[in-house]
Coordinates of C-alpha atoms and ligand atoms in Angstrom, one line a residue:
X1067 CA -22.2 -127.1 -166.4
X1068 CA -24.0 -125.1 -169.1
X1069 CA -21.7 -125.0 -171.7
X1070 CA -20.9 -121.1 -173.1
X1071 CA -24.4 -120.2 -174.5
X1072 CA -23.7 -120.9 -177.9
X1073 CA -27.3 -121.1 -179.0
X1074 CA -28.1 -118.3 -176.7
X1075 CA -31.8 -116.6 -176.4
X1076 CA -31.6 -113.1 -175.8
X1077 CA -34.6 -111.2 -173.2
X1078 CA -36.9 -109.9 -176.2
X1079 CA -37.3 -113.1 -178.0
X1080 CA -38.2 -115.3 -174.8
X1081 CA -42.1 -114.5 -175.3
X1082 CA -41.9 -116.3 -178.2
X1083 CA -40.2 -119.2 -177.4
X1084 CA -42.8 -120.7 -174.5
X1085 CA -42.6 -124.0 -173.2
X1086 CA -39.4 -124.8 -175.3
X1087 CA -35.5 -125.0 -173.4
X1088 CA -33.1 -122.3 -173.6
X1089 CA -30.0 -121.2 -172.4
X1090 CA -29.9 -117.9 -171.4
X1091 CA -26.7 -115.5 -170.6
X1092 CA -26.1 -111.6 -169.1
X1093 CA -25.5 -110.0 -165.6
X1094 CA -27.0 -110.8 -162.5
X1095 CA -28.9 -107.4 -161.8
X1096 CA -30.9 -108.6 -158.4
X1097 CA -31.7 -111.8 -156.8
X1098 CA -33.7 -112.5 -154.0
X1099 CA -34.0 -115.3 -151.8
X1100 CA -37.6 -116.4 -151.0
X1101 CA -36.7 -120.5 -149.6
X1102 CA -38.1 -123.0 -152.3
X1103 CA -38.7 -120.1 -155.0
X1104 CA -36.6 -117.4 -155.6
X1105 CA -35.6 -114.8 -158.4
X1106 CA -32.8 -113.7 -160.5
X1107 CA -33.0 -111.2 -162.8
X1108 CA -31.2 -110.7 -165.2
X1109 CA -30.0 -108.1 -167.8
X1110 CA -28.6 -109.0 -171.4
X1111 CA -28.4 -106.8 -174.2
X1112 CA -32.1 -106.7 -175.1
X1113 CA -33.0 -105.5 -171.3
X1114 CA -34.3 -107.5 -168.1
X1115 CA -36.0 -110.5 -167.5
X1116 CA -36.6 -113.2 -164.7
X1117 CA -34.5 -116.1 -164.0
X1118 CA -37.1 -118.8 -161.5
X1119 CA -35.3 -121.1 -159.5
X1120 CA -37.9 -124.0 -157.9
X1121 CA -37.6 -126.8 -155.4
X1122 CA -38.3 -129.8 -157.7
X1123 CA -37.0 -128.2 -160.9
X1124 CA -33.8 -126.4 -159.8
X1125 CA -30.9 -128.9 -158.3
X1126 CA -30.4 -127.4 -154.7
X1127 CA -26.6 -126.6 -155.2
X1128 CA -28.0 -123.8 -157.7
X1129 CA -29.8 -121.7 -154.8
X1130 CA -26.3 -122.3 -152.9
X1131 CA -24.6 -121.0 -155.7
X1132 CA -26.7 -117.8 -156.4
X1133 CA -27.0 -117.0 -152.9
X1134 CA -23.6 -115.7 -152.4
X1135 CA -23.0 -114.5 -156.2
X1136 CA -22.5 -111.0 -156.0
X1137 CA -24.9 -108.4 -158.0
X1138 CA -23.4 -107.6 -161.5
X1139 CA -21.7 -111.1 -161.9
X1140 CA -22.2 -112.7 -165.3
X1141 CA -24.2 -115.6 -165.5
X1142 CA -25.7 -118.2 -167.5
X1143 CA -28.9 -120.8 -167.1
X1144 CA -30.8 -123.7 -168.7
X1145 CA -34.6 -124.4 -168.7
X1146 CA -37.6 -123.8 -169.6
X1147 CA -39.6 -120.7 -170.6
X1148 CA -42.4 -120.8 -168.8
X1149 CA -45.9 -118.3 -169.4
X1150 CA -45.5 -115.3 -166.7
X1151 CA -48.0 -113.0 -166.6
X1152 CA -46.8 -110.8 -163.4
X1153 CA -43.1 -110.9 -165.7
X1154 CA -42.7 -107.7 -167.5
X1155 CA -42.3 -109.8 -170.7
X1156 CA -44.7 -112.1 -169.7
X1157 CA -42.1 -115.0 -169.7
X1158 CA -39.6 -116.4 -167.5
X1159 CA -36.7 -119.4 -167.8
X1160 CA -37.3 -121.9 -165.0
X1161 CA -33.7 -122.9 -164.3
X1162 CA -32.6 -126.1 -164.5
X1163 CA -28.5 -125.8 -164.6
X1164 CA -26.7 -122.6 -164.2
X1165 CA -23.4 -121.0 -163.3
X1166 CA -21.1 -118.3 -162.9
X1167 CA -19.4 -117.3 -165.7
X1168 CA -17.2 -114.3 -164.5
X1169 CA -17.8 -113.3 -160.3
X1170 CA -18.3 -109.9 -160.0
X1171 CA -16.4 -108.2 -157.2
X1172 CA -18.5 -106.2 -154.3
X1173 CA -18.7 -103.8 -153.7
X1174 CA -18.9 -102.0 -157.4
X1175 CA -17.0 -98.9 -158.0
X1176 CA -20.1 -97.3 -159.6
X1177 CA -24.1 -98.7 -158.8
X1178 CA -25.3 -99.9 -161.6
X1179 CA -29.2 -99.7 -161.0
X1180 CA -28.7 -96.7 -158.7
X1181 CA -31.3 -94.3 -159.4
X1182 CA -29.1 -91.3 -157.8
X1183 CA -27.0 -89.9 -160.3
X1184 CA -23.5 -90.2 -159.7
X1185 CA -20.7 -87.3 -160.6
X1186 CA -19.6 -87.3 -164.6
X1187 CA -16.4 -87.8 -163.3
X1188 CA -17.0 -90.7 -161.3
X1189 CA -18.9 -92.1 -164.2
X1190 CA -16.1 -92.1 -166.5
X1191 CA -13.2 -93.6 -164.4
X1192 CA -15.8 -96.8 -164.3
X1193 CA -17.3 -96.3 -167.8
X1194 CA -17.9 -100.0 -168.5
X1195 CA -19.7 -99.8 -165.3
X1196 CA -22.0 -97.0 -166.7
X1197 CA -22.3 -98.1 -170.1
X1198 CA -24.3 -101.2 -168.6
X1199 CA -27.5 -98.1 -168.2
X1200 CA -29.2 -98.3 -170.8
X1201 CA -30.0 -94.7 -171.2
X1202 CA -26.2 -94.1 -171.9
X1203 CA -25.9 -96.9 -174.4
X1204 CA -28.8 -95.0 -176.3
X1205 CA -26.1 -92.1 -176.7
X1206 CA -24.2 -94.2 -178.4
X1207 CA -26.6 -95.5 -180.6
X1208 CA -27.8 -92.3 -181.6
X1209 CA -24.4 -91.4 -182.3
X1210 CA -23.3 -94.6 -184.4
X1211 CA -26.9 -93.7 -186.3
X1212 CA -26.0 -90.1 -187.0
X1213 CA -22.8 -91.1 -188.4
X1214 CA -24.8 -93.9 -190.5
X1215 CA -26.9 -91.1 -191.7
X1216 CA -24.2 -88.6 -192.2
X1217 CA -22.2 -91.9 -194.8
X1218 CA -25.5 -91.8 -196.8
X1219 CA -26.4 -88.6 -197.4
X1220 CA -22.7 -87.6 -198.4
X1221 CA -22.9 -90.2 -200.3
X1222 CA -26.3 -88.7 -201.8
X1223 CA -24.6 -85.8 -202.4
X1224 CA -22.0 -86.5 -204.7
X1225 CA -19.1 -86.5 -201.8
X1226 CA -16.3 -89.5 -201.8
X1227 CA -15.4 -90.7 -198.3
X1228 CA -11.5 -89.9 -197.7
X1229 CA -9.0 -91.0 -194.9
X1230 CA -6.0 -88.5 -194.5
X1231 CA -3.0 -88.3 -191.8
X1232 CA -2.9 -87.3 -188.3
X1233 CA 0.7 -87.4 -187.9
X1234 CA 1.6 -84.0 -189.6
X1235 CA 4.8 -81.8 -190.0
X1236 CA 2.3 -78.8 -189.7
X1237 CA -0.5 -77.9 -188.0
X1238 CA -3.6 -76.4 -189.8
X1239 CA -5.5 -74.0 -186.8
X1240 CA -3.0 -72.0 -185.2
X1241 CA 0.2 -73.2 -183.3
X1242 CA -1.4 -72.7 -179.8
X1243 CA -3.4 -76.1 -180.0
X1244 CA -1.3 -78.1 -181.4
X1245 CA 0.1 -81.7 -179.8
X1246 CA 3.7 -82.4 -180.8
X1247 CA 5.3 -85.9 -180.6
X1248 CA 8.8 -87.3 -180.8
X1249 CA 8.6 -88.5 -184.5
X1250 CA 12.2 -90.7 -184.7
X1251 CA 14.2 -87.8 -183.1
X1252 CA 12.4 -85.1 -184.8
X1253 CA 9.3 -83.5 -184.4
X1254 CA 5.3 -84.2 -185.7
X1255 CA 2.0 -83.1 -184.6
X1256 CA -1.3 -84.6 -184.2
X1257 CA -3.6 -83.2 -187.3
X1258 CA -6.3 -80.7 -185.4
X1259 CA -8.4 -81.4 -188.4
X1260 CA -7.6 -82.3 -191.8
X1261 CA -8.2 -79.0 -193.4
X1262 CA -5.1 -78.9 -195.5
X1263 CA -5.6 -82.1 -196.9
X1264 CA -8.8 -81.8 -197.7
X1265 CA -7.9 -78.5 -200.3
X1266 CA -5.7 -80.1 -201.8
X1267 CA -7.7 -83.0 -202.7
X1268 CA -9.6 -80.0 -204.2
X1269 CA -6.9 -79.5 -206.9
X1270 CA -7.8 -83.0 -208.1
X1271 CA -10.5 -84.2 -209.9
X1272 CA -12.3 -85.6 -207.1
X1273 CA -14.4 -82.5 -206.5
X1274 CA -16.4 -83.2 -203.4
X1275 CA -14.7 -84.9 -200.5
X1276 CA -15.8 -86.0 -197.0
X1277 CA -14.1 -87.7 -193.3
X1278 CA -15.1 -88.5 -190.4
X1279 CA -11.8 -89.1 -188.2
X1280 CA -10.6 -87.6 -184.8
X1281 CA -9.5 -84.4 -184.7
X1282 CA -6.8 -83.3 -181.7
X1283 CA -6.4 -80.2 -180.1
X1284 CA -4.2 -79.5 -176.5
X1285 CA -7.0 -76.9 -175.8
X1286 CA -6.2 -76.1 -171.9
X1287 CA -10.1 -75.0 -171.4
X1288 CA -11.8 -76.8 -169.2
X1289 CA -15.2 -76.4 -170.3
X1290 CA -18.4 -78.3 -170.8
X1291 CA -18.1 -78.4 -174.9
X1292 CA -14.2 -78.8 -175.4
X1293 CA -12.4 -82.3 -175.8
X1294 CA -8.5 -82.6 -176.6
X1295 CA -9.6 -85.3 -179.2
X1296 CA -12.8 -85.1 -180.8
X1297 CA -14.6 -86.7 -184.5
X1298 CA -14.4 -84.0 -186.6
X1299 CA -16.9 -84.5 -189.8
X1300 CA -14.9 -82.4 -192.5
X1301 CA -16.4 -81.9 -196.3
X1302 CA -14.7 -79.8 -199.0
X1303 CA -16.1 -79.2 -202.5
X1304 CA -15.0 -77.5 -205.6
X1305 CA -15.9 -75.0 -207.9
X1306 CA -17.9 -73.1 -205.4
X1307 CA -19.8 -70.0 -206.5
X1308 CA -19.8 -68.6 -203.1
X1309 CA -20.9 -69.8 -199.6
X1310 CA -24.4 -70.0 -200.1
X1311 CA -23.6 -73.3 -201.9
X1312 CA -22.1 -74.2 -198.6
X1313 CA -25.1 -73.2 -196.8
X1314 CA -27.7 -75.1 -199.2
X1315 CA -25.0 -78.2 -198.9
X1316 CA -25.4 -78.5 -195.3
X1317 CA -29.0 -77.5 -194.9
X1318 CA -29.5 -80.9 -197.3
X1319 CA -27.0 -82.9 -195.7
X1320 CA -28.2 -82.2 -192.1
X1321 CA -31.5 -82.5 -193.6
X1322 CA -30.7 -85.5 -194.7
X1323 CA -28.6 -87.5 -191.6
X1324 CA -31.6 -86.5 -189.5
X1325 CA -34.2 -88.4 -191.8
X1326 CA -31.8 -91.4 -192.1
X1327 CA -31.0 -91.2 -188.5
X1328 CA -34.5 -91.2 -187.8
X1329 CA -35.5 -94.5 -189.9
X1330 CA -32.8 -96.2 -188.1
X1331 CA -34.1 -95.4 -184.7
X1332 CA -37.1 -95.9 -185.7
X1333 CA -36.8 -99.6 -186.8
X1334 CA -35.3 -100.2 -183.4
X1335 CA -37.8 -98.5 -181.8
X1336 CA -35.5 -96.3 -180.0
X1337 CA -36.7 -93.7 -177.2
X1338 CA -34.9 -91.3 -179.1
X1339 CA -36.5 -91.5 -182.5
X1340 CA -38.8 -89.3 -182.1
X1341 CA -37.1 -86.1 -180.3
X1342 CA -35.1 -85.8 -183.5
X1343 CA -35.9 -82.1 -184.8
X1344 CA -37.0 -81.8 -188.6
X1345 CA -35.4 -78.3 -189.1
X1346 CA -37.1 -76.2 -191.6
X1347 CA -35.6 -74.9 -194.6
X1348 CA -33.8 -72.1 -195.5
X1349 CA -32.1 -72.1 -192.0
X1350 CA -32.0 -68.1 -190.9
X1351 CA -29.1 -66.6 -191.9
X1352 CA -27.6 -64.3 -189.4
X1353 CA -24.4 -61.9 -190.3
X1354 CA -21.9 -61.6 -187.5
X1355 CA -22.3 -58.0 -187.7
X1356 CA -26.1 -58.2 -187.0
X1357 CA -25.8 -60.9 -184.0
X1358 CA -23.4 -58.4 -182.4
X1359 CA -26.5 -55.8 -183.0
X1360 CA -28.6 -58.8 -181.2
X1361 CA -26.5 -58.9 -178.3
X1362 CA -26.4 -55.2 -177.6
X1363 CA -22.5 -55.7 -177.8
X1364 CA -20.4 -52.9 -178.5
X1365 CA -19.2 -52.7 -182.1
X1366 CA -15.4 -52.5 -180.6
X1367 CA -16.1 -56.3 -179.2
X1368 CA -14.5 -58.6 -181.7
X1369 CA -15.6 -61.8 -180.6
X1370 CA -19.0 -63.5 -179.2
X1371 CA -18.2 -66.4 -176.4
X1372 CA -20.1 -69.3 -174.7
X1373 CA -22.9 -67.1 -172.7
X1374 CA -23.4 -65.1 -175.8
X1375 CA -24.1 -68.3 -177.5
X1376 CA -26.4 -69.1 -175.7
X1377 CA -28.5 -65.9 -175.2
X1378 CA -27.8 -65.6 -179.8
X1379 CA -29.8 -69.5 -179.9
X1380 CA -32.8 -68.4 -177.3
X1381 CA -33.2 -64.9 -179.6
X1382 CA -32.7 -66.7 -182.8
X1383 CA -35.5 -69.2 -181.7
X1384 CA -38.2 -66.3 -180.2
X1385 CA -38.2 -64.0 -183.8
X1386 CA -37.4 -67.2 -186.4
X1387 CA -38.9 -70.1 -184.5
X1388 CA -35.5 -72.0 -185.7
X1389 CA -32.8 -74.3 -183.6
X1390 CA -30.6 -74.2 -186.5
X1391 CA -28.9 -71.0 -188.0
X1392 CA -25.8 -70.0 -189.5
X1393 CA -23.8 -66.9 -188.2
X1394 CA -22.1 -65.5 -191.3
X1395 CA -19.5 -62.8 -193.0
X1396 CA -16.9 -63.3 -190.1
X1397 CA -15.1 -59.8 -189.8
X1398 CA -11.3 -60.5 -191.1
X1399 CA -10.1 -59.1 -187.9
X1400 CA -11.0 -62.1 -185.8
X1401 CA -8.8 -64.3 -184.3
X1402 CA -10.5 -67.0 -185.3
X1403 CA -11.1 -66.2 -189.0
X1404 CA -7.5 -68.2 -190.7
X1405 CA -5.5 -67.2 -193.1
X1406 CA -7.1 -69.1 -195.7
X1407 CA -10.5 -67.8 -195.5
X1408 CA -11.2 -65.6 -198.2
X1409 CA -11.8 -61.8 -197.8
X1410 CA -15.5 -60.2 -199.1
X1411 CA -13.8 -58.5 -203.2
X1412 CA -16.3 -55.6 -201.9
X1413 CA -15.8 -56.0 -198.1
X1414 CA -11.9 -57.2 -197.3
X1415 CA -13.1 -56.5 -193.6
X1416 CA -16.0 -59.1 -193.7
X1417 CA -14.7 -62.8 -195.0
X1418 CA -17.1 -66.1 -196.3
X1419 CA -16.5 -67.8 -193.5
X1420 CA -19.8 -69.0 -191.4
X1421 CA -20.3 -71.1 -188.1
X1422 CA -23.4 -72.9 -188.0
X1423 CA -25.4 -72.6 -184.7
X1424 CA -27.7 -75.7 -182.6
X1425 CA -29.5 -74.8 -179.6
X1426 CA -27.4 -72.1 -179.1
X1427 CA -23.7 -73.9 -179.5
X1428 CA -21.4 -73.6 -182.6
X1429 CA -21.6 -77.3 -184.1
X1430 CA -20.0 -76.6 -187.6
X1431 CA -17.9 -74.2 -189.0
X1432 CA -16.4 -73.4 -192.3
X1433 CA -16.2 -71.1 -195.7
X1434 CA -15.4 -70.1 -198.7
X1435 CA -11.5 -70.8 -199.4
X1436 CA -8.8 -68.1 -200.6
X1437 CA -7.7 -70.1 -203.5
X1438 CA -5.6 -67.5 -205.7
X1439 CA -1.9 -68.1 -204.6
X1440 CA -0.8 -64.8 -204.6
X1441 CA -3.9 -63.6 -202.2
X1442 CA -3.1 -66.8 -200.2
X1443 CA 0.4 -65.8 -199.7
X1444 CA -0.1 -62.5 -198.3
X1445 CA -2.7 -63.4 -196.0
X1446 CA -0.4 -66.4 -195.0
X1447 CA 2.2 -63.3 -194.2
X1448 CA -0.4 -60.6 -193.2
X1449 CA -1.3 -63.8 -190.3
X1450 CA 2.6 -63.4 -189.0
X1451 CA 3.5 -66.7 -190.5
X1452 CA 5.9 -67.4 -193.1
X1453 CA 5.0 -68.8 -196.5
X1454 CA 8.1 -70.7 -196.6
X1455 CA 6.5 -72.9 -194.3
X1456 CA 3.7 -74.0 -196.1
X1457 CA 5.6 -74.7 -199.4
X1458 CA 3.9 -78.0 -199.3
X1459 CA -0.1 -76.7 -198.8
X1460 CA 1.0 -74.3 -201.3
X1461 CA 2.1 -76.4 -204.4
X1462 CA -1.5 -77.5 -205.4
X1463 CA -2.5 -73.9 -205.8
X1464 CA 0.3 -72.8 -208.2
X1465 CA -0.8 -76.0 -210.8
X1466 CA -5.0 -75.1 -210.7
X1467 CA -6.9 -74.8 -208.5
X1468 CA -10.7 -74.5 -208.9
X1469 CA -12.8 -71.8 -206.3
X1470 CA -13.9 -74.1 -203.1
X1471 CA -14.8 -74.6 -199.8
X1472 CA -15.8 -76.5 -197.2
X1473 CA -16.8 -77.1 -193.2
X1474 CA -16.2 -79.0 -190.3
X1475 CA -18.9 -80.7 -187.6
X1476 CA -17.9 -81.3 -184.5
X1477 CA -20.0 -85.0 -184.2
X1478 CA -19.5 -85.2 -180.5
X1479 CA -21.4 -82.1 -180.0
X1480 CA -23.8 -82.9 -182.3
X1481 CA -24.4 -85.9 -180.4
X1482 CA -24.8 -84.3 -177.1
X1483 CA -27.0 -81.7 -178.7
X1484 CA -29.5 -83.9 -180.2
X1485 CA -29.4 -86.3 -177.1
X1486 CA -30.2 -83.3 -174.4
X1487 CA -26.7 -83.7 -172.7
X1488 CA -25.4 -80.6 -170.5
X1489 CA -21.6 -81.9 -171.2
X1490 CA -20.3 -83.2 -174.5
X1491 CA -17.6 -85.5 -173.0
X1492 CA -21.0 -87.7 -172.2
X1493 CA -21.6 -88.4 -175.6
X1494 CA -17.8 -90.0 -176.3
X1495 CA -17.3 -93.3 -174.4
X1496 CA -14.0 -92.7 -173.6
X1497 CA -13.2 -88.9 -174.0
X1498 CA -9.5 -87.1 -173.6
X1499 CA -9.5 -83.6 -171.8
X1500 CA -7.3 -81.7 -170.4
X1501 CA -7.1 -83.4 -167.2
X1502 CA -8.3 -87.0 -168.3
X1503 CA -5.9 -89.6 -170.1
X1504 CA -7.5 -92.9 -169.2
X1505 CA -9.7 -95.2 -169.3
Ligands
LIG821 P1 -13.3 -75.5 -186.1 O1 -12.0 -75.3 -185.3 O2 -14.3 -74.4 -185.8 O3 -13.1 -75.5 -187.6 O4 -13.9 -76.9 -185.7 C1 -15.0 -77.4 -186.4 C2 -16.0 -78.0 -185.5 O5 -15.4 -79.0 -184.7 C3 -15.9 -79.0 -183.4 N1 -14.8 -78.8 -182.5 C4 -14.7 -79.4 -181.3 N2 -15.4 -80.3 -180.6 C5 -15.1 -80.7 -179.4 N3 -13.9 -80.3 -178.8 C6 -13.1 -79.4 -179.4 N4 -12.0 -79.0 -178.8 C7 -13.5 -78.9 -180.7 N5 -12.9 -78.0 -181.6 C8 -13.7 -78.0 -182.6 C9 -17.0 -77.9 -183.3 C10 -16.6 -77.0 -184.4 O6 -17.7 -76.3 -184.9 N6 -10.8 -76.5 -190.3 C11 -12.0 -75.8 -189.8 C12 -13.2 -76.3 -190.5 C13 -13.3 -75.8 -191.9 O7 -13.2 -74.6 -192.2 O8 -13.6 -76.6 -192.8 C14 -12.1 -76.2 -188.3 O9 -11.5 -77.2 -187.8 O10 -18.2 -78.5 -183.5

């Protein structure tokens, strides 16, 4: 019995560790037969390397053994680390002991090798299955970089990292999305982003605040950039002078999160290190009114969807060569624009609130606050909702509060931006729709 590999040696460092004995662990990706030699490999953390069993080295029982474990099992050896030039890694552990640490049952939901792609759908109900391909742990490492990145340069910038509730009495984005849950007999919702917490951290002394914490929305879509639960990266910062600040702040702090992101992968020598983009600054500014123009749509269309998107990011990238771009002025009258944007002084039709564009998909969104209370409370009223509901968002502006703003980025579709992924429930491991609750 090899005891559980507490001195284990992981695939990459085998090279280096020639002639001496090792116990090595991971899942049993292929074996093949071949009488008084025969191969196992196997795959660990690091990636794939041989497992040798030999007549003379390898106690018979061991061939017995591996001959009717199933592919995918978890398994462990003993031995030697013997040169290998035909090996990939130029190494190879002639077994000595081995066994079966967890049998794998056959056949497996999902291939794990297969080189045939199998449905999204398919993928997910056995995601343990496909987080074992490496390509899709890479996701996840880009992701876990990005938000790595993201901690630092807010941290650069002067922003404190905050942590607010997601059981609410009220919901921030329009009733429509909201979840509600029996909360001791009454009722609560799931926060669809912390937007009202985040201004009134705004009338304290903090200034510049940051999260990164799942956001919730029951959006019924079913489409290929909508999740019911998401990580929503929310900043807020006071005394703004107007939402080019905003803009400046994020051009830097994406800026930023990309650099770091790209040391990290870098030092890990990650495949996707070096697909990052290094955006150049000032990002084009676009108004709403003149992307409208762009699209040839009629002045009388309020609102710009997916395909329009799309067709905005490939003319945004032919005349400014960028991938990157913020819409701006969002016309009062849109759905979309909230009741605590703040309306243009010169222009009440056009407000400061801006989405910010990636290869042709909204990935952040955000503006310049309405932070005079008796502005706030009409445009609380002139949005069909009543004032006496948001006594508690209220308070903080009738005690001081300083000119701000702030934005939200949607990290998942970052994630799946930067990683070259059609759908962004790819880039979650274990992402809620409309029609998915589990795994
Ligand atoms: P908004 O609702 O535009 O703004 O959301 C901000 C960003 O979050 C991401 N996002 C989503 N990602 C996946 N699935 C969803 N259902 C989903 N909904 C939103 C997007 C989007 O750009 N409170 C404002 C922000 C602010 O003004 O500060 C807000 O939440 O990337």
């Amino acid at each position: 019995m090899v005891p559980l590999p507490r001195e284990r040696t992981y695939s990459r460092d085998l090279p280096l560790k020639k002639g001496e004995k090792v116990r090595v662990a991971g899942h049993l990706q292929d074996y093949r037969a071949l009488g008084s030699l025969s191969f196992a490999v196997i795959r660990d953390r690091h990636g794939l390397f041989q497992v040798t069993l030999k007549k003379g080295v390898t106690p018979d029982p061991l061939f017995e053994l591996l001959g009717k474990t199933s592919r995918e099992s978890v398994v462990a050896f003993e031995g030697q680390v013997a040169e290998n030039p035909k090996a990939k890694i130029g190494a190879e552990v002639l077994a000595e002991t081995g066994e079966v640490l967890s049998a794998a049952e056959a056949p497996l939901p999902l291939g794990v090798i297969d080189k045939v792609g199998a449905e999204l759908d398919t993928r997910l109900n056995h995601r343990f299955l496909d987080l074992r391909k490496r390509a899709n742990q890479e996701v996840f490492e880009l992701r876990a970089a990005l938000a790595e990145g993201l901690r630092a340069s807010f941290r650069e910038l002067g922003f404190l990292e905050v942590e607010t509730p997601k059981i609410l009495k009220q919901g921030a984005e329009g009733g429509a999305t909201l979840f509600s849950l029996d909360y001791f007999g009454g009722r609560a919702y799931l926060a669809q982003s912390p937007q009202l917490y985040k201004q009134m951290l705004m009338a304290t002394d903090i200034e510049r605040v940051y999260e990164i914490a799942p956001a919730f929305r029951a959006e019924p879509s079913d489409t290929l950039r909508h999740l019911t639960e998401f990580t929503s990266v929310d900043a807020e910062m006071a005394y703004l002078d107007g939402p080019e600040t905003l803009w400046t702040t994020i051009e830097e702090l994406l800026c930023r999160t990309l650099e770091h992101t790209r040391k990290t992968l870098t030092a890990s020598q990650h495949p996707l290190a070096g697909s990052l983009p290094q955006p150049k600054r000032p990002f084009p500014r676009v108004t709403f009114g003149k992307a409208m123009e762009m699209l040839g749509k009629p002045s009388s269309e309020a609102d710009f969807g997916t395909e329009d998107e799309k067709t905005l990011g490939d003319l945004v990238a032919k005349e400014h060569g960028a991938e990157m771009y913020f819409i701006t002025e969002f016309p009062t009258s849109l759905k979309r624009s909230t009741f605590y944007a703040m309306h243009q002084d010169d222009h009440p039709e056009k407000t400061n609130y801006f989405d910010l564009d990636f290869r042709g998909q909204e990935i952040i969104s955000g503006g310049q606050r309405e932070h005079r209370i008796d502005r706030l409370t009409s445009q609380i009223r002139e949005a069909g909702l009543d004032p006496a509901n948001f006594t508690g968002y209220l308070e903080p502006f009738r005690y001081g509060m300083p000119p701000h703003g702030g934005f939200a980025l949607g990290l998942d579709r970052l994630t799946a931006k930067l990683a070259q992924l059609p759908n962004v429930r790819e880039a979650r491991l274990f992402p809620r729709d409309r029609f998915r609750l589990e795994p």
